Amino acid sequence: MLIVGNGNLVTLGEDPRVRRGGAVAIEDGLIVEVGTTRVLRAKHKKAELLDAAGAVIMPGLINIHAHGYGAFARGLAVPGRPPRTFLEILRDLWWKLDRALTLEDIYVSAALGFVDGVKNGTTSIFDHHASPNAIAGSLDEEARAAGKVGVRACLCYEVSDRDGAERAAEGIEENVRFIRSLARPGRKGMLAGCMGLHASLTLSDATLQRAVEEAGKLGVGCHIHVAEGPEDGTDSAARHGKSVVRRLFDLGVLGPRSIAAHCVHVGPEDIDLLASTRTIVAHNAQSNMGNAVGVAPALEMVQKGVRVGLGTDGFTADMFEAAASTNIVHRLATRDPSVGWEEGRRMLLWTNARVAEEFFGVRLGALAPGHAADLIVVDYDPYTPLDAGNFWGHLLFGMRGGQVRHAIIDGRVVMRDRRIIGLDEARLRARARTLSKKVWERLARL
Ligand SMILES: [Zn+2]
């Protein structure tokens, strides 16, 4: 048994409480008891204690949209003039980077992304992967990286017609093969999969139909970029005579197990469709700012009953930062400082947890008996009163990923004093420096 104690325990969940000197007792991957450190230690004398003095003990954060394959983009100078539109960003950077990746690059990139996530307090990550010249086995490499780091991961390959029909078919096959492999013993709870799709503008009706059919047979949903830049909508209107969301609805892509990332350029009818199908929307405020695509109507979507959660889209690995940006971007966009507080809290701390519970099949997002032991210890000793009612304000303004001291996932200490256990980070980074140089060289020739 492991006890994480001596901290400010923030339970979150349905009955949120803050307990000073609180502790959590963990056994077999589950939280078995929550109470005061004194009482739990007296009761379980042989249990190991992980100290959280001067820190907050809280559920691990969840990221519902990320791209591990983008790791080697850091510091890369994009050849040619700077991209002026979102489509140019895709063509000049991401669609070149993904073509340059080998299976080893994929493993190392994914491992770096997962390490970065855990170091910033994220214990479950929904990844969306592309590597058109190394499709078969790519999700196994990512799964191996997730296992090595010890993070919960939902993986998918990004099916697209942009590299030809053959690659699209290979992408579907990779998703199907990987999702089937999840039935193997020992994989339940830590890994999940779904049908990855790029975006409406690079997908034909035939490919979408095949992907949806295969996903249906496997009982999974899709994970797709939706109306991220204005180009997606323009393309759908011109080629199909309808909005992106309507097209995806008509082809059966939407639904309670599907994640629609972004949804920046959506209208009232699209929002109604997302709500009525219970589709999950991943809001990625910082990425949208970086790509200058606009501000997603995320608050309106929440108010209209859409299940909106938070992702990073690979822009950052820090969900604290993602939440803080979400809190302010809608104020700026509406010039109203009163908006977004509750919606942002709901996205990060409630909806992300419900989504992860549905995908991984374990209870998440709260420190309560019977929940999976996914928790983080954050160096944060508040100098103003902290209670369940004002915790969101402390999180937004006082806490960031760099303060995360320990991370426990599935009951295992994955990071202790900011060191990932069982993984040589320096060696991983050294290998990445060698590989990324070669990727940059290949990319420059594309
Ligand atoms: Zn994305």
PDB file of N, CA and C in Angstrom, residues 192-275:
ATOM      1  N   ALA A 192      -6.311   2.968 -24.900  1.00  0.00           N
ATOM      2  CA  ALA A 192      -7.583   2.956 -25.610  1.00  0.00           C
ATOM      3  C   ALA A 192      -7.294   3.369 -27.049  1.00  0.00           C
ATOM      4  N   GLY A 193      -8.267   3.206 -27.906  1.00  0.00           N
ATOM      5  CA  GLY A 193      -8.066   3.591 -29.305  1.00  0.00           C
ATOM      6  C   GLY A 193      -9.361   4.064 -29.920  1.00  0.00           C
ATOM      7  N   CYS A 194      -9.253   4.771 -31.006  1.00  0.00           N
ATOM      8  CA  CYS A 194     -10.435   5.157 -31.772  1.00  0.00           C
ATOM      9  C   CYS A 194      -9.997   5.339 -33.224  1.00  0.00           C
ATOM     10  N   MET A 195     -10.957   5.673 -34.087  1.00  0.00           N
ATOM     11  CA  MET A 195     -10.654   5.846 -35.506  1.00  0.00           C
ATOM     12  C   MET A 195     -10.190   7.290 -35.729  1.00  0.00           C
ATOM     13  N   GLY A 196      -8.910   7.470 -35.998  1.00  0.00           N
ATOM     14  CA  GLY A 196      -8.388   8.818 -36.228  1.00  0.00           C
ATOM     15  C   GLY A 196      -8.684   9.268 -37.655  1.00  0.00           C
ATOM     16  N   LEU A 197      -9.069  10.507 -37.785  1.00  0.00           N
ATOM     17  CA  LEU A 197      -9.349  11.074 -39.106  1.00  0.00           C
ATOM     18  C   LEU A 197      -8.739  12.458 -39.143  1.00  0.00           C
ATOM     19  N   HIS A 198      -8.175  12.865 -40.288  1.00  0.00           N
ATOM     20  CA  HIS A 198      -7.569  14.189 -40.325  1.00  0.00           C
ATOM     21  C   HIS A 198      -8.633  15.282 -40.253  1.00  0.00           C
ATOM     22  N   ALA A 199      -9.237  15.621 -41.347  1.00  0.00           N
ATOM     23  CA  ALA A 199     -10.239  16.681 -41.368  1.00  0.00           C
ATOM     24  C   ALA A 199     -11.045  16.542 -42.645  1.00  0.00           C
ATOM     25  N   SER A 200     -12.234  17.099 -42.643  1.00  0.00           N
ATOM     26  CA  SER A 200     -13.135  17.005 -43.795  1.00  0.00           C
ATOM     27  C   SER A 200     -12.427  17.358 -45.103  1.00  0.00           C
ATOM     28  N   LEU A 201     -11.573  18.390 -45.084  1.00  0.00           N
ATOM     29  CA  LEU A 201     -10.993  18.871 -46.351  1.00  0.00           C
ATOM     30  C   LEU A 201      -9.978  17.929 -46.972  1.00  0.00           C
ATOM     31  N   THR A 202      -9.491  16.925 -46.239  1.00  0.00           N
ATOM     32  CA  THR A 202      -8.587  15.950 -46.871  1.00  0.00           C
ATOM     33  C   THR A 202      -9.195  14.546 -46.894  1.00  0.00           C
ATOM     34  N   LEU A 203     -10.517  14.462 -46.737  1.00  0.00           N
ATOM     35  CA  LEU A 203     -11.154  13.146 -46.699  1.00  0.00           C
ATOM     36  C   LEU A 203     -12.307  13.065 -47.700  1.00  0.00           C
ATOM     37  N   SER A 204     -12.276  12.001 -48.528  1.00  0.00           N
ATOM     38  CA  SER A 204     -13.361  11.780 -49.490  1.00  0.00           C
ATOM     39  C   SER A 204     -14.528  11.113 -48.771  1.00  0.00           C
ATOM     40  N   ASP A 205     -15.698  11.168 -49.386  1.00  0.00           N
ATOM     41  CA  ASP A 205     -16.860  10.462 -48.828  1.00  0.00           C
ATOM     42  C   ASP A 205     -16.572   8.974 -48.686  1.00  0.00           C
ATOM     43  N   ALA A 206     -15.919   8.403 -49.710  1.00  0.00           N
ATOM     44  CA  ALA A 206     -15.670   6.955 -49.701  1.00  0.00           C
ATOM     45  C   ALA A 206     -14.786   6.571 -48.511  1.00  0.00           C
ATOM     46  N   THR A 207     -13.728   7.358 -48.271  1.00  0.00           N
ATOM     47  CA  THR A 207     -12.826   7.044 -47.149  1.00  0.00           C
ATOM     48  C   THR A 207     -13.559   7.208 -45.814  1.00  0.00           C
ATOM     49  N   LEU A 208     -14.324   8.287 -45.692  1.00  0.00           N
ATOM     50  CA  LEU A 208     -15.067   8.505 -44.441  1.00  0.00           C
ATOM     51  C   LEU A 208     -16.052   7.363 -44.189  1.00  0.00           C
ATOM     52  N   GLN A 209     -16.735   6.937 -45.258  1.00  0.00           N
ATOM     53  CA  GLN A 209     -17.710   5.854 -45.103  1.00  0.00           C
ATOM     54  C   GLN A 209     -17.042   4.567 -44.633  1.00  0.00           C
ATOM     55  N   ARG A 210     -15.894   4.267 -45.232  1.00  0.00           N
ATOM     56  CA  ARG A 210     -15.173   3.039 -44.835  1.00  0.00           C
ATOM     57  C   ARG A 210     -14.699   3.123 -43.385  1.00  0.00           C
ATOM     58  N   ALA A 211     -14.172   4.307 -43.027  1.00  0.00           N
ATOM     59  CA  ALA A 211     -13.655   4.496 -41.666  1.00  0.00           C
ATOM     60  C   ALA A 211     -14.779   4.363 -40.637  1.00  0.00           C
ATOM     61  N   VAL A 212     -15.913   4.974 -40.941  1.00  0.00           N
ATOM     62  CA  VAL A 212     -17.052   4.919 -40.014  1.00  0.00           C
ATOM     63  C   VAL A 212     -17.567   3.482 -39.896  1.00  0.00           C
ATOM     64  N   GLU A 213     -17.588   2.783 -41.018  1.00  0.00           N
ATOM     65  CA  GLU A 213     -18.053   1.396 -41.006  1.00  0.00           C
ATOM     66  C   GLU A 213     -17.148   0.528 -40.115  1.00  0.00           C
ATOM     67  N   GLU A 214     -15.842   0.683 -40.277  1.00  0.00           N
ATOM     68  CA  GLU A 214     -14.895  -0.096 -39.471  1.00  0.00           C
ATOM     69  C   GLU A 214     -14.995   0.288 -37.995  1.00  0.00           C
ATOM     70  N   ALA A 215     -15.121   1.585 -37.725  1.00  0.00           N
ATOM     71  CA  ALA A 215     -15.248   2.041 -36.335  1.00  0.00           C
ATOM     72  C   ALA A 215     -16.497   1.446 -35.697  1.00  0.00           C
ATOM     73  N   GLY A 216     -17.594   1.426 -36.489  1.00  0.00           N
ATOM     74  CA  GLY A 216     -18.854   0.870 -35.988  1.00  0.00           C
ATOM     75  C   GLY A 216     -18.713  -0.596 -35.610  1.00  0.00           C
ATOM     76  N   LYS A 217     -18.004  -1.358 -36.461  1.00  0.00           N
ATOM     77  CA  LYS A 217     -17.803  -2.789 -36.176  1.00  0.00           C
ATOM     78  C   LYS A 217     -17.038  -2.995 -34.881  1.00  0.00           C
ATOM     79  N   LEU A 218     -16.104  -2.062 -34.599  1.00  0.00           N
ATOM     80  CA  LEU A 218     -15.255  -2.187 -33.404  1.00  0.00           C
ATOM     81  C   LEU A 218     -15.887  -1.522 -32.182  1.00  0.00           C
ATOM     82  N   GLY A 219     -16.990  -0.809 -32.381  1.00  0.00           N
ATOM     83  CA  GLY A 219     -17.659  -0.137 -31.267  1.00  0.00           C
ATOM     84  C   GLY A 219     -16.909   1.080 -30.755  1.00  0.00           C
ATOM     85  N   VAL A 220     -16.156   1.725 -31.643  1.00  0.00           N
ATOM     86  CA  VAL A 220     -15.418   2.943 -31.235  1.00  0.00           C
ATOM     87  C   VAL A 220     -15.916   4.147 -32.041  1.00  0.00           C
ATOM     88  N   GLY A 221     -15.540   5.328 -31.599  1.00  0.00           N
ATOM     89  CA  GLY A 221     -15.875   6.554 -32.322  1.00  0.00           C
ATOM     90  C   GLY A 221     -14.685   7.056 -33.117  1.00  0.00           C
ATOM     91  N   CYS A 222     -14.814   8.274 -33.621  1.00  0.00           N
ATOM     92  CA  CYS A 222     -13.751   8.887 -34.422  1.00  0.00           C
ATOM     93  C   CYS A 222     -13.135  10.059 -33.662  1.00  0.00           C
ATOM     94  N   HIS A 223     -11.907  10.393 -34.013  1.00  0.00           N
ATOM     95  CA  HIS A 223     -11.229  11.562 -33.441  1.00  0.00           C
ATOM     96  C   HIS A 223     -10.757  12.377 -34.637  1.00  0.00           C
ATOM     97  N   ILE A 224     -11.363  13.536 -34.858  1.00  0.00           N
ATOM     98  CA  ILE A 224     -11.166  14.279 -36.102  1.00  0.00           C
ATOM     99  C   ILE A 224     -11.088  15.780 -35.851  1.00  0.00           C
ATOM    100  N   HIS A 225     -10.296  16.480 -36.662  1.00  0.00           N
ATOM    101  CA  HIS A 225     -10.269  17.943 -36.620  1.00  0.00           C
ATOM    102  C   HIS A 225     -11.506  18.472 -37.359  1.00  0.00           C
ATOM    103  N   VAL A 226     -12.213  19.393 -36.741  1.00  0.00           N
ATOM    104  CA  VAL A 226     -13.449  19.902 -37.333  1.00  0.00           C
ATOM    105  C   VAL A 226     -13.427  21.427 -37.410  1.00  0.00           C
ATOM    106  N   ALA A 227     -13.562  21.956 -38.632  1.00  0.00           N
ATOM    107  CA  ALA A 227     -13.686  23.405 -38.843  1.00  0.00           C
ATOM    108  C   ALA A 227     -12.658  24.176 -38.019  1.00  0.00           C
ATOM    109  N   GLU A 228     -11.405  23.727 -38.125  1.00  0.00           N
ATOM    110  CA  GLU A 228     -10.325  24.382 -37.362  1.00  0.00           C
ATOM    111  C   GLU A 228      -9.991  25.730 -38.003  1.00  0.00           C
ATOM    112  N   GLY A 229      -9.625  25.714 -39.289  1.00  0.00           N
ATOM    113  CA  GLY A 229      -9.415  26.956 -40.026  1.00  0.00           C
ATOM    114  C   GLY A 229     -10.630  27.214 -40.907  1.00  0.00           C
ATOM    115  N   PRO A 230     -10.703  28.383 -41.508  1.00  0.00           N
ATOM    116  CA  PRO A 230     -11.854  28.679 -42.384  1.00  0.00           C
ATOM    117  C   PRO A 230     -11.893  27.782 -43.620  1.00  0.00           C
ATOM    118  N   GLU A 231     -10.722  27.227 -44.009  1.00  0.00           N
ATOM    119  CA  GLU A 231     -10.637  26.440 -45.255  1.00  0.00           C
ATOM    120  C   GLU A 231     -11.517  25.191 -45.226  1.00  0.00           C
ATOM    121  N   ASP A 232     -11.674  24.591 -44.044  1.00  0.00           N
ATOM    122  CA  ASP A 232     -12.442  23.345 -43.932  1.00  0.00           C
ATOM    123  C   ASP A 232     -13.890  23.588 -44.364  1.00  0.00           C
ATOM    124  N   GLY A 233     -14.461  24.691 -43.898  1.00  0.00           N
ATOM    125  CA  GLY A 233     -15.845  25.027 -44.226  1.00  0.00           C
ATOM    126  C   GLY A 233     -16.017  25.423 -45.681  1.00  0.00           C
ATOM    127  N   THR A 234     -15.060  26.202 -46.191  1.00  0.00           N
ATOM    128  CA  THR A 234     -15.124  26.633 -47.598  1.00  0.00           C
ATOM    129  C   THR A 234     -15.086  25.413 -48.504  1.00  0.00           C
ATOM    130  N   ASP A 235     -14.207  24.475 -48.179  1.00  0.00           N
ATOM    131  CA  ASP A 235     -14.060  23.252 -48.973  1.00  0.00           C
ATOM    132  C   ASP A 235     -15.344  22.422 -48.934  1.00  0.00           C
ATOM    133  N   SER A 236     -15.904  22.270 -47.747  1.00  0.00           N
ATOM    134  CA  SER A 236     -17.099  21.430 -47.609  1.00  0.00           C
ATOM    135  C   SER A 236     -18.284  22.056 -48.349  1.00  0.00           C
ATOM    136  N   ALA A 237     -18.397  23.380 -48.246  1.00  0.00           N
ATOM    137  CA  ALA A 237     -19.501  24.067 -48.935  1.00  0.00           C
ATOM    138  C   ALA A 237     -19.355  23.889 -50.450  1.00  0.00           C
ATOM    139  N   ALA A 238     -18.114  24.032 -50.955  1.00  0.00           N
ATOM    140  CA  ALA A 238     -17.888  23.951 -52.395  1.00  0.00           C
ATOM    141  C   ALA A 238     -18.044  22.521 -52.923  1.00  0.00           C
ATOM    142  N   ARG A 239     -17.478  21.543 -52.198  1.00  0.00           N
ATOM    143  CA  ARG A 239     -17.487  20.165 -52.703  1.00  0.00           C
ATOM    144  C   ARG A 239     -18.761  19.396 -52.355  1.00  0.00           C
ATOM    145  N   HIS A 240     -19.364  19.750 -51.208  1.00  0.00           N
ATOM    146  CA  HIS A 240     -20.487  18.942 -50.738  1.00  0.00           C
ATOM    147  C   HIS A 240     -21.766  19.740 -50.491  1.00  0.00           C
ATOM    148  N   GLY A 241     -21.663  21.068 -50.604  1.00  0.00           N
ATOM    149  CA  GLY A 241     -22.860  21.896 -50.449  1.00  0.00           C
ATOM    150  C   GLY A 241     -23.414  21.938 -49.041  1.00  0.00           C
ATOM    151  N   LYS A 242     -22.568  21.696 -48.050  1.00  0.00           N
ATOM    152  CA  LYS A 242     -23.041  21.753 -46.661  1.00  0.00           C
ATOM    153  C   LYS A 242     -21.888  22.080 -45.725  1.00  0.00           C
ATOM    154  N   SER A 243     -22.210  22.366 -44.475  1.00  0.00           N
ATOM    155  CA  SER A 243     -21.162  22.682 -43.501  1.00  0.00           C
ATOM    156  C   SER A 243     -20.384  21.414 -43.151  1.00  0.00           C
ATOM    157  N   VAL A 244     -19.213  21.592 -42.570  1.00  0.00           N
ATOM    158  CA  VAL A 244     -18.378  20.449 -42.167  1.00  0.00           C
ATOM    159  C   VAL A 244     -19.133  19.559 -41.185  1.00  0.00           C
ATOM    160  N   VAL A 245     -19.736  20.178 -40.183  1.00  0.00           N
ATOM    161  CA  VAL A 245     -20.429  19.402 -39.144  1.00  0.00           C
ATOM    162  C   VAL A 245     -21.591  18.627 -39.753  1.00  0.00           C
ATOM    163  N   ARG A 246     -22.358  19.271 -40.649  1.00  0.00           N
ATOM    164  CA  ARG A 246     -23.486  18.594 -41.304  1.00  0.00           C
ATOM    165  C   ARG A 246     -22.977  17.421 -42.146  1.00  0.00           C
ATOM    166  N   ARG A 247     -21.879  17.637 -42.850  1.00  0.00           N
ATOM    167  CA  ARG A 247     -21.319  16.555 -43.671  1.00  0.00           C
ATOM    168  C   ARG A 247     -20.919  15.361 -42.798  1.00  0.00           C
ATOM    169  N   LEU A 248     -20.229  15.663 -41.706  1.00  0.00           N
ATOM    170  CA  LEU A 248     -19.774  14.585 -40.821  1.00  0.00           C
ATOM    171  C   LEU A 248     -20.966  13.882 -40.163  1.00  0.00           C
ATOM    172  N   PHE A 249     -21.992  14.666 -39.839  1.00  0.00           N
ATOM    173  CA  PHE A 249     -23.214  14.074 -39.272  1.00  0.00           C
ATOM    174  C   PHE A 249     -23.846  13.127 -40.287  1.00  0.00           C
ATOM    175  N   ASP A 250     -23.988  13.611 -41.526  1.00  0.00           N
ATOM    176  CA  ASP A 250     -24.626  12.798 -42.574  1.00  0.00           C
ATOM    177  C   ASP A 250     -23.863  11.497 -42.836  1.00  0.00           C
ATOM    178  N   LEU A 251     -22.547  11.533 -42.644  1.00  0.00           N
ATOM    179  CA  LEU A 251     -21.739  10.334 -42.905  1.00  0.00           C
ATOM    180  C   LEU A 251     -21.560   9.471 -41.648  1.00  0.00           C
ATOM    181  N   GLY A 252     -22.172   9.873 -40.549  1.00  0.00           N
ATOM    182  CA  GLY A 252     -22.134   9.046 -39.331  1.00  0.00           C
ATOM    183  C   GLY A 252     -20.883   9.181 -38.493  1.00  0.00           C
ATOM    184  N   VAL A 253     -20.114  10.264 -38.701  1.00  0.00           N
ATOM    185  CA  VAL A 253     -18.867  10.434 -37.942  1.00  0.00           C
ATOM    186  C   VAL A 253     -19.144  10.891 -36.506  1.00  0.00           C
ATOM    187  N   LEU A 254     -20.195  11.685 -36.328  1.00  0.00           N
ATOM    188  CA  LEU A 254     -20.464  12.249 -34.997  1.00  0.00           C
ATOM    189  C   LEU A 254     -21.112  11.214 -34.074  1.00  0.00           C
ATOM    190  N   GLY A 255     -21.069  11.496 -32.785  1.00  0.00           N
ATOM    191  CA  GLY A 255     -21.685  10.584 -31.815  1.00  0.00           C
ATOM    192  C   GLY A 255     -20.996  10.672 -30.473  1.00  0.00           C
ATOM    193  N   PRO A 256     -21.548  10.010 -29.453  1.00  0.00           N
ATOM    194  CA  PRO A 256     -21.035  10.154 -28.087  1.00  0.00           C
ATOM    195  C   PRO A 256     -19.619   9.608 -27.882  1.00  0.00           C
ATOM    196  N   ARG A 257     -19.133   8.791 -28.809  1.00  0.00           N
ATOM    197  CA  ARG A 257     -17.774   8.265 -28.668  1.00  0.00           C
ATOM    198  C   ARG A 257     -16.789   8.995 -29.581  1.00  0.00           C
ATOM    199  N   SER A 258     -17.251  10.033 -30.276  1.00  0.00           N
ATOM    200  CA  SER A 258     -16.376  10.758 -31.208  1.00  0.00           C
ATOM    201  C   SER A 258     -15.904  12.084 -30.631  1.00  0.00           C
ATOM    202  N   ILE A 259     -14.643  12.412 -30.962  1.00  0.00           N
ATOM    203  CA  ILE A 259     -14.060  13.684 -30.522  1.00  0.00           C
ATOM    204  C   ILE A 259     -13.882  14.579 -31.743  1.00  0.00           C
ATOM    205  N   ALA A 260     -14.499  15.755 -31.687  1.00  0.00           N
ATOM    206  CA  ALA A 260     -14.355  16.750 -32.748  1.00  0.00           C
ATOM    207  C   ALA A 260     -13.434  17.842 -32.208  1.00  0.00           C
ATOM    208  N   ALA A 261     -12.203  17.877 -32.725  1.00  0.00           N
ATOM    209  CA  ALA A 261     -11.247  18.859 -32.211  1.00  0.00           C
ATOM    210  C   ALA A 261     -11.484  20.207 -32.870  1.00  0.00           C
ATOM    211  N   HIS A 262     -11.418  21.253 -32.069  1.00  0.00           N
ATOM    212  CA  HIS A 262     -11.479  22.670 -32.485  1.00  0.00           C
ATOM    213  C   HIS A 262     -12.899  23.240 -32.634  1.00  0.00           C
ATOM    214  N   CYS A 263     -13.606  22.887 -33.716  1.00  0.00           N
ATOM    215  CA  CYS A 263     -14.941  23.474 -33.961  1.00  0.00           C
ATOM    216  C   CYS A 263     -14.911  24.994 -33.801  1.00  0.00           C
ATOM    217  N   VAL A 264     -13.975  25.637 -34.493  1.00  0.00           N
ATOM    218  CA  VAL A 264     -13.849  27.100 -34.429  1.00  0.00           C
ATOM    219  C   VAL A 264     -14.918  27.748 -35.316  1.00  0.00           C
ATOM    220  N   HIS A 265     -15.019  27.255 -36.567  1.00  0.00           N
ATOM    221  CA  HIS A 265     -15.934  27.873 -37.534  1.00  0.00           C
ATOM    222  C   HIS A 265     -17.229  27.067 -37.612  1.00  0.00           C
ATOM    223  N   VAL A 266     -18.016  27.140 -36.557  1.00  0.00           N
ATOM    224  CA  VAL A 266     -19.297  26.420 -36.533  1.00  0.00           C
ATOM    225  C   VAL A 266     -20.425  27.408 -36.239  1.00  0.00           C
ATOM    226  N   GLY A 267     -21.563  27.159 -36.855  1.00  0.00           N
ATOM    227  CA  GLY A 267     -22.732  28.018 -36.665  1.00  0.00           C
ATOM    228  C   GLY A 267     -23.740  27.381 -35.727  1.00  0.00           C
ATOM    229  N   PRO A 268     -24.853  28.081 -35.456  1.00  0.00           N
ATOM    230  CA  PRO A 268     -25.867  27.579 -34.512  1.00  0.00           C
ATOM    231  C   PRO A 268     -26.394  26.185 -34.869  1.00  0.00           C
ATOM    232  N   GLU A 269     -26.599  25.913 -36.163  1.00  0.00           N
ATOM    233  CA  GLU A 269     -27.122  24.587 -36.540  1.00  0.00           C
ATOM    234  C   GLU A 269     -26.088  23.492 -36.279  1.00  0.00           C
ATOM    235  N   ASP A 270     -24.816  23.826 -36.535  1.00  0.00           N
ATOM    236  CA  ASP A 270     -23.741  22.865 -36.258  1.00  0.00           C
ATOM    237  C   ASP A 270     -23.690  22.556 -34.761  1.00  0.00           C
ATOM    238  N   ILE A 271     -23.800  23.601 -33.954  1.00  0.00           N
ATOM    239  CA  ILE A 271     -23.744  23.425 -32.493  1.00  0.00           C
ATOM    240  C   ILE A 271     -24.904  22.535 -32.037  1.00  0.00           C
ATOM    241  N   ASP A 272     -26.083  22.733 -32.605  1.00  0.00           N
ATOM    242  CA  ASP A 272     -27.225  21.877 -32.261  1.00  0.00           C
ATOM    243  C   ASP A 272     -26.933  20.410 -32.602  1.00  0.00           C
ATOM    244  N   LEU A 273     -26.284  20.186 -33.764  1.00  0.00           N
ATOM    245  CA  LEU A 273     -25.957  18.806 -34.165  1.00  0.00           C
ATOM    246  C   LEU A 273     -24.936  18.183 -33.213  1.00  0.00           C
ATOM    247  N   LEU A 274     -23.935  18.977 -32.816  1.00  0.00           N
ATOM    248  CA  LEU A 274     -22.916  18.468 -31.882  1.00  0.00           C
ATOM    249  C   LEU A 274     -23.562  18.127 -30.549  1.00  0.00           C
ATOM    250  N   ALA A 275     -24.524  18.965 -30.111  1.00  0.00           N
ATOM    251  CA  ALA A 275     -25.195  18.728 -28.829  1.00  0.00           C
ATOM    252  C   ALA A 275     -26.097  17.503 -28.911  1.00  0.00           C
TER     253      ALA A 275
END
